[in-house]
Tab-separated table of C-alpha atoms in Angstrom:
chain	number	residue	atom	x	y	z
A	20	MET	CA	47.747	65.387	-98.457
A	21	ASN	CA	48.596	69.441	-97.920
A	22	ASN	CA	44.643	69.503	-98.671
A	23	ASN	CA	43.448	67.539	-95.523
A	24	SER	CA	45.937	69.189	-93.206
A	25	LYS	CA	44.539	72.553	-94.197
A	26	LYS	CA	40.953	71.295	-93.858
A	27	SER	CA	42.134	70.085	-90.246
A	28	LYS	CA	43.694	73.563	-89.195
A	29	LYS	CA	40.263	75.421	-90.717
A	30	LEU	CA	38.109	73.145	-88.318
A	31	THR	CA	40.363	73.424	-85.395
A	32	ARG	CA	40.309	77.191	-85.648
A	33	GLN	CA	36.567	77.019	-86.056
A	34	SER	CA	36.188	74.778	-83.098
A	35	VAL	CA	38.608	77.430	-81.287
A	36	GLY	CA	36.357	80.474	-82.071
A	37	ILE	CA	32.989	77.984	-81.018
A	38	ASN	CA	34.497	77.677	-77.824
A	39	GLN	CA	35.466	81.459	-77.220
A	40	ALA	CA	31.827	82.637	-78.120
A	41	LEU	CA	30.266	80.078	-75.881
A	42	ASP	CA	32.912	80.625	-72.906
A	43	LEU	CA	30.378	82.076	-70.151
A	44	THR	CA	33.090	82.249	-67.873
A	45	ASP	CA	34.373	85.284	-69.808
A	46	THR	CA	34.518	88.743	-68.388
A	47	ASN	CA	35.554	90.655	-71.189
A	48	GLY	CA	32.705	92.940	-72.323
A	49	GLU	CA	31.168	95.856	-72.454
A	50	GLY	CA	28.929	94.995	-69.220
A	51	LEU	CA	31.522	94.321	-67.052
A	52	TRP	CA	31.623	98.084	-65.705
A	53	LEU	CA	27.829	97.422	-64.984
A	54	GLU	CA	28.634	93.726	-63.166
A	55	SER	CA	31.484	95.231	-61.025
A	56	GLY	CA	29.312	98.292	-59.881
A	57	PHE	CA	26.761	96.331	-58.789
A	58	THR	CA	29.017	93.858	-57.149
A	59	ILE	CA	30.298	97.132	-55.077
A	60	PHE	CA	26.784	98.361	-54.504
A	61	VAL	CA	25.635	94.794	-52.787
A	62	TRP	CA	29.019	94.695	-50.872
A	63	THR	CA	28.516	98.655	-49.747
A	64	PHE	CA	25.065	97.878	-48.205
A	65	ALA	CA	26.040	94.464	-46.675
A	66	LEU	CA	29.147	96.273	-44.761
A	67	VAL	CA	26.729	99.479	-43.909
A	68	THR	CA	24.378	96.748	-42.180
A	69	ALA	CA	26.665	94.766	-40.674
A	70	GLY	CA	28.588	98.314	-39.484
A	71	THR	CA	25.108	99.468	-38.036
A	72	LEU	CA	24.723	96.850	-35.722
A	73	PHE	CA	28.320	96.971	-34.599
A	74	TRP	CA	27.451	101.072	-33.997
A	75	MET	CA	24.188	100.342	-32.240
A	76	SER	CA	26.188	98.060	-30.166
A	77	ALA	CA	29.006	100.306	-29.287
A	78	ILE	CA	26.453	103.143	-28.243
A	79	ILE	CA	24.296	100.962	-26.262
A	80	PHE	CA	27.635	99.362	-24.066
A	81	LYS	CA	28.728	103.186	-23.795
A	82	ASP	CA	25.584	104.440	-22.273
A	83	ALA	CA	25.581	101.376	-20.156
A	84	TRP	CA	28.888	101.625	-18.949
A	85	PRO	CA	28.232	103.500	-15.160
A	86	ALA	CA	26.038	100.458	-14.524
A	87	ILE	CA	28.162	97.676	-15.742
A	88	SER	CA	31.067	99.490	-13.881
A	89	LYS	CA	29.212	99.585	-10.768
A	90	PHE	CA	27.299	96.284	-10.554
A	91	GLY	CA	29.278	94.007	-13.095
A	92	LEU	CA	27.054	90.810	-13.941
A	93	SER	CA	25.542	90.595	-10.253
A	94	PHE	CA	23.179	93.174	-12.026
A	95	LEU	CA	21.787	90.075	-13.977
A	96	TRP	CA	20.682	88.207	-10.867
A	97	ASN	CA	19.963	90.849	-8.905
A	98	ALA	CA	16.063	91.172	-7.800
A	99	LYS	CA	16.416	95.052	-6.344
A	100	TRP	CA	14.993	97.835	-8.394
A	101	ASP	CA	15.442	100.825	-6.448
A	102	ILE	CA	15.876	104.469	-7.982
A	103	GLY	CA	16.099	106.377	-4.902
A	104	GLU	CA	18.821	104.292	-3.214
A	105	LEU	CA	20.207	103.574	-6.880
A	106	GLN	CA	20.185	100.043	-6.511
A	107	PHE	CA	18.924	98.199	-9.868
A	108	GLY	CA	19.119	94.805	-10.862
A	109	ALA	CA	17.704	93.213	-14.026
A	110	LEU	CA	16.313	89.769	-12.878
A	111	PRO	CA	12.705	90.807	-12.556
A	112	PHE	CA	12.509	92.506	-16.035
A	113	ILE	CA	14.566	88.835	-17.235
A	114	TYR	CA	11.856	86.921	-15.791
A	115	GLY	CA	9.171	88.825	-17.046
A	116	THR	CA	10.639	88.837	-20.184
A	117	VAL	CA	11.585	85.386	-20.785
A	118	ILE	CA	7.962	83.859	-19.077
A	119	SER	CA	5.457	86.346	-21.137
A	120	SER	CA	7.286	85.158	-24.312
A	121	ALA	CA	7.124	81.408	-23.153
A	122	ILE	CA	3.424	81.743	-22.834
A	123	GLY	CA	2.759	83.332	-26.178
A	124	ILE	CA	5.057	80.711	-27.908
A	125	ILE	CA	3.375	77.521	-25.841
A	126	ILE	CA	-0.495	79.304	-27.111
A	127	ALA	CA	0.759	80.452	-30.605
A	128	LEU	CA	2.567	77.818	-32.148
A	129	PRO	CA	-0.077	75.133	-32.068
A	130	LEU	CA	-2.494	77.474	-33.072
A	131	GLY	CA	-0.727	78.663	-36.005
A	132	LEU	CA	0.188	75.471	-36.903
A	133	SER	CA	-3.201	74.427	-36.875
A	134	VAL	CA	-4.156	77.273	-38.772
A	135	ALA	CA	-1.121	76.522	-41.547
A	136	ILE	CA	-2.624	73.510	-41.801
A	137	VAL	CA	-5.997	74.001	-42.314
A	138	THR	CA	-5.199	76.956	-44.912
A	139	SER	CA	-2.541	74.799	-47.033
A	140	GLU	CA	-4.462	71.379	-47.474
A	141	ASN	CA	-8.067	70.800	-49.070
A	142	PHE	CA	-9.833	70.321	-45.705
A	143	LEU	CA	-12.102	73.462	-46.777
A	144	PRO	CA	-13.161	74.931	-50.202
A	145	ALA	CA	-10.559	77.690	-51.688
A	146	TRP	CA	-13.200	80.387	-51.110
A	147	VAL	CA	-13.225	79.481	-47.588
A	148	ARG	CA	-9.207	78.777	-47.018
A	149	SER	CA	-8.051	82.118	-48.605
A	150	PRO	CA	-10.005	84.418	-46.773
A	151	LEU	CA	-9.211	82.412	-43.311
A	152	GLY	CA	-5.392	82.486	-44.258
A	153	PHE	CA	-5.825	86.811	-44.972
A	154	MET	CA	-7.765	87.465	-41.740
A	155	VAL	CA	-4.994	85.974	-39.584
A	156	GLU	CA	-2.630	87.506	-41.665
A	157	LEU	CA	-4.299	90.788	-41.046
A	158	ILE	CA	-3.896	90.844	-37.039
A	159	SER	CA	-0.452	91.910	-37.935
A	160	ALA	CA	-1.098	94.766	-39.330
A	161	ILE	CA	-3.146	95.805	-36.099
A	162	PRO	CA	-1.177	98.572	-33.836
A	163	SER	CA	0.255	97.284	-30.908
A	164	VAL	CA	-1.055	100.347	-28.835
A	165	ILE	CA	-4.713	99.174	-30.462
A	166	VAL	CA	-4.106	95.877	-29.591
A	167	GLY	CA	-3.051	97.233	-25.748
A	168	LEU	CA	-5.871	98.923	-25.526
A	169	TRP	CA	-8.144	95.914	-26.730
A	170	GLY	CA	-6.259	94.173	-24.199
A	171	ILE	CA	-7.089	96.370	-21.249
A	172	PHE	CA	-10.723	96.740	-22.256
A	173	VAL	CA	-11.799	93.332	-23.460
A	174	LEU	CA	-9.023	90.308	-23.014
A	175	ILE	CA	-8.269	91.201	-19.131
A	176	PRO	CA	-12.276	91.679	-18.306
A	177	PHE	CA	-13.109	88.355	-20.073
A	178	LEU	CA	-9.812	86.487	-18.266
A	179	LEU	CA	-10.933	87.802	-15.191
A	180	PRO	CA	-13.254	85.099	-14.554
A	181	LEU	CA	-11.411	82.669	-15.477
A	182	GLN	CA	-8.034	83.878	-13.381
A	183	GLN	CA	-10.277	83.943	-10.444
A	184	SER	CA	-11.811	80.199	-10.937
A	185	LEU	CA	-8.173	79.140	-11.108
A	186	PHE	CA	-7.138	80.647	-8.119
A	187	ASP	CA	-10.116	79.290	-6.079
A	188	ASN	CA	-9.613	76.138	-7.379
A	189	PHE	CA	-6.067	75.193	-7.541
A	190	SER	CA	-4.243	77.988	-5.543
A	191	TRP	CA	-2.488	75.289	-3.752
A	192	PHE	CA	-0.207	75.170	-7.177
A	193	PRO	CA	2.552	77.914	-7.499
A	194	LEU	CA	1.292	78.946	-10.702
A	195	PHE	CA	-1.944	79.782	-9.617
A	196	SER	CA	-1.145	80.869	-6.253
A	197	SER	CA	-2.263	84.774	-6.112
A	198	GLU	CA	-5.340	86.329	-5.936
A	199	PRO	CA	-5.828	87.842	-9.771
A	200	LEU	CA	-5.903	91.674	-9.989
A	201	GLY	CA	-6.725	92.059	-13.842
A	202	PRO	CA	-3.380	92.675	-15.164
A	203	GLY	CA	-1.006	90.213	-14.863
A	204	MET	CA	1.414	87.581	-16.756
A	205	LEU	CA	-0.752	85.184	-17.995
A	206	PRO	CA	-2.819	88.291	-19.558
A	207	ALA	CA	0.376	89.515	-21.274
A	208	GLY	CA	1.265	86.324	-22.443
A	209	ILE	CA	-2.139	85.394	-24.109
A	210	LEU	CA	-1.667	88.884	-25.820
A	211	LEU	CA	2.042	87.923	-27.236
A	212	SER	CA	0.078	85.093	-28.444
A	213	ILE	CA	-2.253	86.973	-30.615
A	214	MET	CA	0.062	88.754	-31.879
A	215	ILE	CA	2.539	86.308	-33.230
A	216	LEU	CA	-0.088	83.883	-34.262
A	217	PRO	CA	-0.127	85.768	-37.611
A	218	THR	CA	3.923	85.162	-38.249
A	219	VAL	CA	3.775	81.194	-37.396
A	220	ALA	CA	0.543	80.771	-39.383
A	221	ALA	CA	1.628	82.829	-42.188
A	222	ILE	CA	5.385	81.377	-42.635
A	223	SER	CA	4.300	78.166	-41.703
A	224	ARG	CA	1.560	77.971	-44.267
A	225	ASP	CA	4.161	79.038	-47.142
A	226	VAL	CA	6.525	75.892	-45.857
A	227	LEU	CA	3.955	73.378	-46.390
A	228	MET	CA	2.795	74.773	-49.115
A	229	SER	CA	6.272	74.379	-50.732
A	230	VAL	CA	6.427	70.444	-49.776
A	231	PRO	CA	5.989	68.931	-53.577
A	232	ALA	CA	2.580	67.264	-53.885
A	233	ASP	CA	4.465	64.096	-55.189
A	234	LEU	CA	5.198	63.255	-51.739
A	235	ARG	CA	1.470	63.511	-50.354
A	236	SER	CA	0.322	61.508	-53.174
A	237	ALA	CA	2.959	59.032	-52.538
A	238	SER	CA	2.227	58.653	-48.983
A	239	MET	CA	-1.221	58.129	-49.577
A	240	SER	CA	-1.111	55.933	-52.273
A	241	LEU	CA	0.903	53.538	-49.973
A	242	GLY	CA	-2.235	53.359	-47.546
A	243	ALA	CA	-1.039	55.912	-45.159
A	244	THR	CA	-4.013	58.324	-43.854
A	245	ARG	CA	-4.505	61.990	-44.187
A	246	TRP	CA	-3.252	62.924	-40.978
A	247	GLU	CA	-0.438	60.520	-40.886
A	248	THR	CA	0.637	62.029	-44.393
A	249	ILE	CA	0.602	65.423	-42.514
A	250	PHE	CA	2.344	63.935	-39.013
A	251	LYS	CA	4.495	61.652	-40.569
A	252	LEU	CA	5.758	63.179	-43.827
A	253	LEU	CA	4.705	66.947	-44.332
A	254	LEU	CA	5.353	68.191	-40.866
A	255	PRO	CA	8.727	66.748	-40.809
A	256	ALA	CA	9.773	67.922	-44.097
A	257	ALA	CA	8.432	71.389	-43.091
A	258	SER	CA	10.325	71.273	-39.302
A	259	SER	CA	13.301	73.776	-40.391
A	260	GLY	CA	10.618	76.181	-41.762
A	261	ILE	CA	8.427	76.154	-38.964
A	262	ILE	CA	11.352	76.308	-36.635
A	263	GLY	CA	12.412	79.839	-38.314
A	264	ALA	CA	8.645	80.981	-38.342
A	265	THR	CA	8.336	80.165	-34.367
A	266	ILE	CA	11.873	82.074	-33.688
A	267	LEU	CA	11.065	84.901	-35.687
A	268	ALA	CA	7.701	85.048	-33.581
A	269	LEU	CA	9.942	84.609	-30.342
A	270	GLY	CA	11.755	87.732	-31.427
A	271	ARG	CA	9.003	89.727	-31.689
A	272	ALA	CA	7.667	88.607	-28.428
A	273	LEU	CA	10.506	89.559	-26.796
A	274	GLY	CA	10.762	92.955	-28.257
A	275	GLU	CA	7.089	93.748	-27.660
A	276	THR	CA	6.418	97.052	-26.013
A	277	MET	CA	3.670	98.933	-26.039
A	278	ALA	CA	0.629	96.235	-25.679
A	279	VAL	CA	2.764	94.116	-22.964
A	280	THR	CA	3.477	97.512	-20.846
A	281	MET	CA	-0.285	97.763	-20.777
A	282	VAL	CA	-1.540	94.935	-19.611
A	283	ILE	CA	1.132	93.002	-17.771
A	284	GLY	CA	0.604	95.206	-14.733
A	285	ASN	CA	4.277	96.955	-14.076
A	286	SER	CA	5.414	94.713	-10.775
A	287	ILE	CA	9.047	94.758	-9.826
A	288	GLN	CA	8.311	91.754	-7.701
A	289	ILE	CA	9.116	88.376	-8.974
A	290	ASN	CA	6.244	85.873	-8.179
A	291	LYS	CA	5.936	82.559	-9.419
A	292	SER	CA	2.052	82.799	-10.112
A	293	LEU	CA	0.887	83.793	-13.757
A	294	LEU	CA	-2.062	85.418	-12.298
A	295	ALA	CA	0.072	88.076	-10.571
A	296	PRO	CA	1.354	91.320	-12.559
A	297	SER	CA	5.035	91.374	-13.664
A	298	TYR	CA	7.411	93.605	-15.348
A	299	SER	CA	9.304	93.330	-18.498
A	300	ILE	CA	12.420	94.647	-20.281
A	301	PRO	CA	10.702	96.508	-23.094
A	302	ALA	CA	7.969	97.417	-20.754
A	303	VAL	CA	10.660	98.909	-18.179
A	304	LEU	CA	12.504	101.021	-20.800
A	305	ALA	CA	9.238	102.603	-22.177
A	306	SER	CA	8.071	103.162	-18.792
A	307	GLN	CA	11.147	104.938	-17.126
A	308	PHE	CA	13.625	105.619	-19.447
A	309	ARG	CA	11.987	109.604	-20.062
A	310	GLU	CA	11.993	110.041	-15.922
A	311	ALA	CA	15.395	108.821	-15.544
A	312	LEU	CA	17.651	111.923	-14.229
A	313	GLU	CA	20.794	109.966	-12.584
A	314	PRO	CA	23.483	108.901	-15.058
A	315	LEU	CA	23.173	105.121	-13.002
A	316	HIS	CA	19.930	104.832	-14.002
A	317	VAL	CA	19.637	106.034	-16.974
A	318	GLY	CA	23.339	103.158	-17.393
A	319	SER	CA	20.985	100.423	-15.827
A	320	LEU	CA	18.103	100.904	-18.485
A	321	MET	CA	20.874	100.655	-21.155
A	322	TYR	CA	22.153	97.921	-19.402
A	323	LEU	CA	18.528	96.286	-19.519
A	324	ALA	CA	18.581	97.076	-23.412
A	325	LEU	CA	22.460	95.513	-23.647
A	326	ILE	CA	20.597	92.257	-22.214
A	327	LEU	CA	17.613	92.352	-24.489
A	328	PHE	CA	19.766	92.852	-27.592
A	329	VAL	CA	21.904	89.634	-26.404
A	330	ILE	CA	19.162	87.478	-25.438
A	331	THR	CA	17.780	88.163	-28.893
A	332	LEU	CA	21.112	87.692	-31.043
A	333	LEU	CA	21.157	84.350	-28.899
A	334	VAL	CA	17.845	83.309	-29.650
A	335	ASN	CA	18.279	83.755	-33.586
A	336	ALA	CA	21.862	82.434	-33.459
A	337	SER	CA	20.587	79.357	-31.776
A	338	ALA	CA	17.647	79.333	-34.496
A	339	LEU	CA	20.159	79.440	-37.197
A	340	LEU	CA	22.317	76.391	-35.879
A	341	LEU	CA	19.032	74.495	-35.367
A	342	VAL	CA	18.164	74.750	-38.646
A	343	GLN	CA	21.256	73.767	-39.969
A	344	LEU	CA	21.241	70.942	-38.104
A	345	ILE	CA	17.927	69.677	-38.892
A	346	GLY	CA	19.289	70.570	-42.589
A	347	VAL	CA	22.023	68.522	-42.434
A	348	LYS	CA	20.379	65.310	-40.901
A	349	GLY	CA	17.545	65.901	-43.368
A	350	ALA	CA	20.141	65.181	-46.280
A	351	LYS	CA	21.631	62.642	-44.820
A	352	ASN	CA	18.386	60.507	-44.492
C-alpha cells in the first residue's frame, strides 16, 4: 500500500513538472526583456504615426483658421475665387477633383479587373502573363511629371479630334456642350485612369490568385463554364480585396498633383461639359501657394488642403466599413 502511494505521488510530481515545462503562456524566462522591449518599440511607432497624423491636422487647421473664421462652411459652396477682392470659395476645385477622379476610376476599374483576370487565369501562356503584369505595374514607377508631359504632347493631341467629334455630334448633351480647347476634364480623367491602373490591376490580381484553386475546380466540375466561374464565384469571393484596390486607387487619384495640373486646363469656372478646362484642389495648391502673399489667401489654400484631407479620410473610412460589411455578409453566407 505504501509502495503504491509513493508511486502515485511520484507520477503526480512528474506530470506537474511536464505541465510546467509545456506551459506556453509562461512569461518567466531570459527572453522576457526582449519581448517587452519589442512590444514597447512597436507601440511607440504606432503612437508616433497616429500623433503625426493629428499633428499635421492641427497645423493645417491652424493655418486655415483665417479663412475658416471669415468664410465658415459657406466656403464649401461658394464658387468665387478672386485674389484681388480676397473672396475665395472651394466649389470649383472640389468639383474638379471629384469629377476627374470619378472619370479615372470609371475607366481604370474595368481595365484593371480585365488585366487582373487575364494575368491570374491561364488564358495565356505563363511566359506572356508574367511580362504583361510586369509592364502594367511598371506604369506606377513613371514620375507624374513625365506622365504629365506625355499627356501634353501625346494624349491631348490624340484626344482633340475625338473631343471635337463629340462636340460636333452631341453638343446638345450637357457633358459635351463646350467646344474643346485641348486641356480639360476629360484628358485629366483619362490620364488619372492610366496612373491608377497599376494599383487596381496588381492588387486585384493578387486577390484573385489567393482564391483557392479547389473552388475553381469544384465550380467547373458542377458544369459551370470558365466565365461563369469567374463572374459568379471568383469575383464575389475577391470582392473585398477589389474594393480595397479601388479605394487605394481613388486615394491616389484624389491627391495627384503635377500630371493633373498640366492637362486639366486650370480654369476656375464650373462647367458641366467634360470638354471644358477645370481645376482641382491639388492643382490650385501647386499653382498658387508660392505666390500667395495675403494671410487670407494662404488661409484659403490651407482650407482647401484641409478639405482634401477630410475627403481622403472619409473615402478610406467608408471603404473600411464597406469591406467589413462584405466580410460579415460573406461569413454569414
